[in-house]
Amino acid sequence: LHADRTAEALPELEKTQELNPSFPAGEEALAMVYWMQRKDGEALQHYHKALELNPNSVAALVGATRILASAQDAALRDGVEAVKLAAHADELTGGKDPMVLDVMGAAYAESGDFGTALKVAQQALDLAAVQGNDGLEEMISVRINLYRQKRPYRK
């Protein structure tokens, strides 16, 4: 799913889901394509469907949280649901996934709890550093600066 090929992938993924509507990975793939196309509403619908099919899908939990916490469209944001989904993903990953902690920080910031957002984002930053994930470290650092200013992250 390269960003420049999402339009080509979409019909194939939709056909796959039509043939097998109980395929959570297909819903996640559709959600990712829509998210890459900046169609957050459609992406969120597919993440929710994926979670109905598999409530323990970390990928779907992270994807849905990302949208609920940081969408440009205020109608899609829901900090309470974002925190709930992120907490579930964190439980599933044992607090050891910097991407999960990163979206959890964004969820807390969207909820207005900037103290917890900073704490969780710092944990994400530390884990990303230990794992040598420089790109994620850089993105988390940007978000930490927003949280210090009591501003939520918007993608």
PDB file of C-alpha atoms in Angstrom:
ATOM      1  CA  LEU A   1       0.000   0.000   0.000  1.00  0.00           C
ATOM      2  CA  HIS A   2       2.214   2.779  -1.217  1.00  0.00           C
ATOM      3  CA  ALA A   3       0.761   6.262  -0.791  1.00  0.00           C
ATOM      4  CA  ASP A   4       0.768   6.851  -4.529  1.00  0.00           C
ATOM      5  CA  ARG A   5      -1.003   3.560  -5.325  1.00  0.00           C
ATOM      6  CA  THR A   6      -3.940   3.651  -2.898  1.00  0.00           C
ATOM      7  CA  ALA A   7      -6.462   4.400  -5.647  1.00  0.00           C
ATOM      8  CA  GLU A   8      -5.436   1.181  -7.376  1.00  0.00           C
ATOM      9  CA  ALA A   9      -5.582  -0.862  -4.174  1.00  0.00           C
ATOM     10  CA  LEU A  10      -9.002   0.322  -3.045  1.00  0.00           C
ATOM     11  CA  PRO A  11     -11.201  -1.616  -5.529  1.00  0.00           C
ATOM     12  CA  GLU A  12      -9.265  -4.825  -4.867  1.00  0.00           C
ATOM     13  CA  LEU A  13      -9.606  -4.435  -1.108  1.00  0.00           C
ATOM     14  CA  GLU A  14     -13.309  -3.634  -1.395  1.00  0.00           C
ATOM     15  CA  LYS A  15     -13.835  -6.751  -3.527  1.00  0.00           C
ATOM     16  CA  THR A  16     -11.959  -8.839  -0.959  1.00  0.00           C
ATOM     17  CA  GLN A  17     -14.246  -7.583   1.812  1.00  0.00           C
ATOM     18  CA  GLU A  18     -17.311  -8.159  -0.330  1.00  0.00           C
ATOM     19  CA  LEU A  19     -16.278 -11.794  -0.781  1.00  0.00           C
ATOM     20  CA  ASN A  20     -15.288 -12.237   2.870  1.00  0.00           C
ATOM     21  CA  PRO A  21     -17.038  -9.637   5.053  1.00  0.00           C
ATOM     22  CA  SER A  22     -15.751 -11.224   8.278  1.00  0.00           C
ATOM     23  CA  PHE A  23     -12.069 -10.633   7.481  1.00  0.00           C
ATOM     24  CA  PRO A  24     -10.662  -8.188  10.062  1.00  0.00           C
ATOM     25  CA  ALA A  25      -7.320  -7.717   8.281  1.00  0.00           C
ATOM     26  CA  GLY A  26      -9.222  -6.663   5.166  1.00  0.00           C
ATOM     27  CA  GLU A  27     -11.093  -4.037   7.167  1.00  0.00           C
ATOM     28  CA  GLU A  28      -7.780  -2.803   8.583  1.00  0.00           C
ATOM     29  CA  ALA A  29      -6.287  -2.582   5.095  1.00  0.00           C
ATOM     30  CA  LEU A  30      -9.305  -0.636   3.832  1.00  0.00           C
ATOM     31  CA  ALA A  31      -9.048   1.676   6.820  1.00  0.00           C
ATOM     32  CA  MET A  32      -5.373   2.299   6.149  1.00  0.00           C
ATOM     33  CA  VAL A  33      -6.019   3.126   2.486  1.00  0.00           C
ATOM     34  CA  TYR A  34      -8.760   5.577   3.396  1.00  0.00           C
ATOM     35  CA  TRP A  35      -6.531   7.101   6.089  1.00  0.00           C
ATOM     36  CA  MET A  36      -3.695   7.485   3.581  1.00  0.00           C
ATOM     37  CA  GLN A  37      -6.166   9.238   1.266  1.00  0.00           C
ATOM     38  CA  ARG A  38      -7.069  11.568   4.150  1.00  0.00           C
ATOM     39  CA  LYS A  39     -10.611  10.188   4.322  1.00  0.00           C
ATOM     40  CA  ASP A  40     -10.688   9.860   8.080  1.00  0.00           C
ATOM     41  CA  GLY A  41     -14.424   9.246   8.379  1.00  0.00           C
ATOM     42  CA  GLU A  42     -14.309   6.239   6.073  1.00  0.00           C
ATOM     43  CA  ALA A  43     -11.125   4.997   7.715  1.00  0.00           C
ATOM     44  CA  LEU A  44     -12.686   5.186  11.161  1.00  0.00           C
ATOM     45  CA  GLN A  45     -15.726   3.203  10.002  1.00  0.00           C
ATOM     46  CA  HIS A  46     -13.468   0.403   8.786  1.00  0.00           C
ATOM     47  CA  TYR A  47     -11.344   0.450  11.944  1.00  0.00           C
ATOM     48  CA  HIS A  48     -14.526   0.129  13.997  1.00  0.00           C
ATOM     49  CA  LYS A  49     -15.674  -2.790  11.814  1.00  0.00           C
ATOM     50  CA  ALA A  50     -12.260  -4.440  12.237  1.00  0.00           C
ATOM     51  CA  LEU A  51     -12.600  -4.053  16.007  1.00  0.00           C
ATOM     52  CA  GLU A  52     -16.073  -5.606  15.933  1.00  0.00           C
ATOM     53  CA  LEU A  53     -14.510  -8.615  14.207  1.00  0.00           C
ATOM     54  CA  ASN A  54     -11.360  -8.664  16.354  1.00  0.00           C
ATOM     55  CA  PRO A  55     -11.473  -6.472  19.488  1.00  0.00           C
ATOM     56  CA  ASN A  56      -7.817  -7.278  20.241  1.00  0.00           C
ATOM     57  CA  SER A  57      -6.325  -6.015  16.981  1.00  0.00           C
ATOM     58  CA  VAL A  58      -3.577  -3.634  18.049  1.00  0.00           C
ATOM     59  CA  ALA A  59      -3.351  -2.217  14.517  1.00  0.00           C
ATOM     60  CA  ALA A  60      -7.059  -1.351  14.465  1.00  0.00           C
ATOM     61  CA  LEU A  61      -6.930   0.028  18.014  1.00  0.00           C
ATOM     62  CA  VAL A  62      -3.989   2.283  17.108  1.00  0.00           C
ATOM     63  CA  GLY A  63      -5.553   3.387  13.818  1.00  0.00           C
ATOM     64  CA  ALA A  64      -8.897   4.238  15.389  1.00  0.00           C
ATOM     65  CA  THR A  65      -7.212   6.011  18.303  1.00  0.00           C
ATOM     66  CA  ARG A  66      -5.089   8.072  15.917  1.00  0.00           C
ATOM     67  CA  ILE A  67      -8.194   9.381  14.156  1.00  0.00           C
ATOM     68  CA  LEU A  68     -10.279   9.854  17.304  1.00  0.00           C
ATOM     69  CA  ALA A  69      -7.454  11.816  18.928  1.00  0.00           C
ATOM     70  CA  SER A  70      -6.073  13.892  16.073  1.00  0.00           C
ATOM     71  CA  ALA A  71      -8.466  14.219  13.122  1.00  0.00           C
ATOM     72  CA  GLN A  72      -8.784  17.651  11.595  1.00  0.00           C
ATOM     73  CA  ASP A  73     -12.566  17.172  11.553  1.00  0.00           C
ATOM     74  CA  ALA A  74     -13.787  17.897  15.075  1.00  0.00           C
ATOM     75  CA  ALA A  75     -16.863  15.736  14.491  1.00  0.00           C
ATOM     76  CA  LEU A  76     -14.613  12.668  14.308  1.00  0.00           C
ATOM     77  CA  ARG A  77     -12.635  13.385  17.460  1.00  0.00           C
ATOM     78  CA  ASP A  78     -13.600  11.675  20.715  1.00  0.00           C
ATOM     79  CA  GLY A  79     -10.976  11.824  23.431  1.00  0.00           C
ATOM     80  CA  VAL A  80     -12.853   9.520  25.796  1.00  0.00           C
ATOM     81  CA  GLU A  81     -13.136   6.718  23.241  1.00  0.00           C
ATOM     82  CA  ALA A  82      -9.558   7.353  22.087  1.00  0.00           C
ATOM     83  CA  VAL A  83      -8.208   6.907  25.629  1.00  0.00           C
ATOM     84  CA  LYS A  84     -10.257   3.737  26.092  1.00  0.00           C
ATOM     85  CA  LEU A  85      -8.991   2.175  22.846  1.00  0.00           C
ATOM     86  CA  ALA A  86      -5.391   3.232  23.493  1.00  0.00           C
ATOM     87  CA  ALA A  87      -5.493   1.793  27.009  1.00  0.00           C
ATOM     88  CA  HIS A  88      -6.690  -1.531  25.597  1.00  0.00           C
ATOM     89  CA  ALA A  89      -3.868  -1.535  23.017  1.00  0.00           C
ATOM     90  CA  ASP A  90      -1.373  -0.682  25.754  1.00  0.00           C
ATOM     91  CA  GLU A  91      -2.646  -3.554  27.872  1.00  0.00           C
ATOM     92  CA  LEU A  92      -2.281  -5.940  24.918  1.00  0.00           C
ATOM     93  CA  THR A  93       1.301  -4.794  24.244  1.00  0.00           C
ATOM     94  CA  GLY A  94       2.369  -4.708  27.883  1.00  0.00           C
ATOM     95  CA  GLY A  95       3.332  -1.028  27.767  1.00  0.00           C
ATOM     96  CA  LYS A  96       6.247  -1.823  25.452  1.00  0.00           C
ATOM     97  CA  ASP A  97       5.084  -0.379  22.114  1.00  0.00           C
ATOM     98  CA  PRO A  98       6.149   3.218  21.483  1.00  0.00           C
ATOM     99  CA  MET A  99       3.544   3.668  18.722  1.00  0.00           C
ATOM    100  CA  VAL A 100       0.769   2.639  21.114  1.00  0.00           C
ATOM    101  CA  LEU A 101       2.085   4.983  23.794  1.00  0.00           C
ATOM    102  CA  ASP A 102       2.383   7.777  21.223  1.00  0.00           C
ATOM    103  CA  VAL A 103      -1.286   7.559  20.216  1.00  0.00           C
ATOM    104  CA  MET A 104      -2.239   7.198  23.874  1.00  0.00           C
ATOM    105  CA  GLY A 105      -0.489  10.499  24.552  1.00  0.00           C
ATOM    106  CA  ALA A 106      -2.455  12.100  21.728  1.00  0.00           C
ATOM    107  CA  ALA A 107      -5.661  10.645  23.173  1.00  0.00           C
ATOM    108  CA  TYR A 108      -4.984  12.117  26.609  1.00  0.00           C
ATOM    109  CA  ALA A 109      -4.147  15.477  25.031  1.00  0.00           C
ATOM    110  CA  GLU A 110      -7.417  15.413  23.089  1.00  0.00           C
ATOM    111  CA  SER A 111      -9.167  14.746  26.416  1.00  0.00           C
ATOM    112  CA  GLY A 112      -7.454  17.771  27.942  1.00  0.00           C
ATOM    113  CA  ASP A 113      -5.237  15.746  30.300  1.00  0.00           C
ATOM    114  CA  PHE A 114      -1.924  17.237  29.201  1.00  0.00           C
ATOM    115  CA  GLY A 115      -0.028  16.029  32.275  1.00  0.00           C
ATOM    116  CA  THR A 116      -0.766  12.401  31.466  1.00  0.00           C
ATOM    117  CA  ALA A 117      -0.222  13.074  27.760  1.00  0.00           C
ATOM    118  CA  LEU A 118       3.288  14.348  28.544  1.00  0.00           C
ATOM    119  CA  LYS A 119       4.073  11.406  30.815  1.00  0.00           C
ATOM    120  CA  VAL A 120       2.916   8.814  28.286  1.00  0.00           C
ATOM    121  CA  ALA A 121       4.570  10.597  25.356  1.00  0.00           C
ATOM    122  CA  GLN A 122       7.858  10.667  27.276  1.00  0.00           C
ATOM    123  CA  GLN A 123       7.581   6.907  27.820  1.00  0.00           C
ATOM    124  CA  ALA A 124       6.971   6.518  24.076  1.00  0.00           C
ATOM    125  CA  LEU A 125       9.990   8.709  23.316  1.00  0.00           C
ATOM    126  CA  ASP A 126      12.218   6.693  25.652  1.00  0.00           C
ATOM    127  CA  LEU A 127      11.126   3.388  24.104  1.00  0.00           C
ATOM    128  CA  ALA A 128      11.560   4.710  20.561  1.00  0.00           C
ATOM    129  CA  ALA A 129      15.094   5.821  21.479  1.00  0.00           C
ATOM    130  CA  VAL A 130      15.969   2.421  22.963  1.00  0.00           C
ATOM    131  CA  GLN A 131      14.647   0.756  19.802  1.00  0.00           C
ATOM    132  CA  GLY A 132      16.603   3.151  17.575  1.00  0.00           C
ATOM    133  CA  ASN A 133      13.472   4.420  15.859  1.00  0.00           C
ATOM    134  CA  ASP A 134      14.707   7.926  15.005  1.00  0.00           C
ATOM    135  CA  GLY A 135      11.701   8.824  12.837  1.00  0.00           C
ATOM    136  CA  LEU A 136       9.228   8.025  15.581  1.00  0.00           C
ATOM    137  CA  GLU A 137      11.397   9.827  18.134  1.00  0.00           C
ATOM    138  CA  GLU A 138      11.252  12.964  16.023  1.00  0.00           C
ATOM    139  CA  MET A 139       7.465  12.811  15.646  1.00  0.00           C
ATOM    140  CA  ILE A 140       6.938  12.198  19.354  1.00  0.00           C
ATOM    141  CA  SER A 141       9.205  15.137  20.215  1.00  0.00           C
ATOM    142  CA  VAL A 142       6.996  17.424  18.131  1.00  0.00           C
ATOM    143  CA  ARG A 143       3.912  16.198  19.965  1.00  0.00           C
ATOM    144  CA  ILE A 144       5.580  16.594  23.367  1.00  0.00           C
ATOM    145  CA  ASN A 145       6.194  20.248  22.548  1.00  0.00           C
ATOM    146  CA  LEU A 146       2.503  20.670  21.729  1.00  0.00           C
ATOM    147  CA  TYR A 147       1.435  19.023  24.985  1.00  0.00           C
ATOM    148  CA  ARG A 148       3.745  21.322  26.961  1.00  0.00           C
ATOM    149  CA  GLN A 149       1.846  24.219  25.382  1.00  0.00           C
ATOM    150  CA  LYS A 150      -1.428  22.504  26.351  1.00  0.00           C
ATOM    151  CA  ARG A 151      -2.273  21.924  22.691  1.00  0.00           C
ATOM    152  CA  PRO A 152      -3.543  18.633  21.264  1.00  0.00           C
ATOM    153  CA  TYR A 153      -1.983  17.098  18.165  1.00  0.00           C
ATOM    154  CA  ARG A 154      -3.747  17.493  14.827  1.00  0.00           C
ATOM    155  CA  LYS A 155      -2.631  15.604  11.768  1.00  0.00           C
TER     156      LYS A 155
END
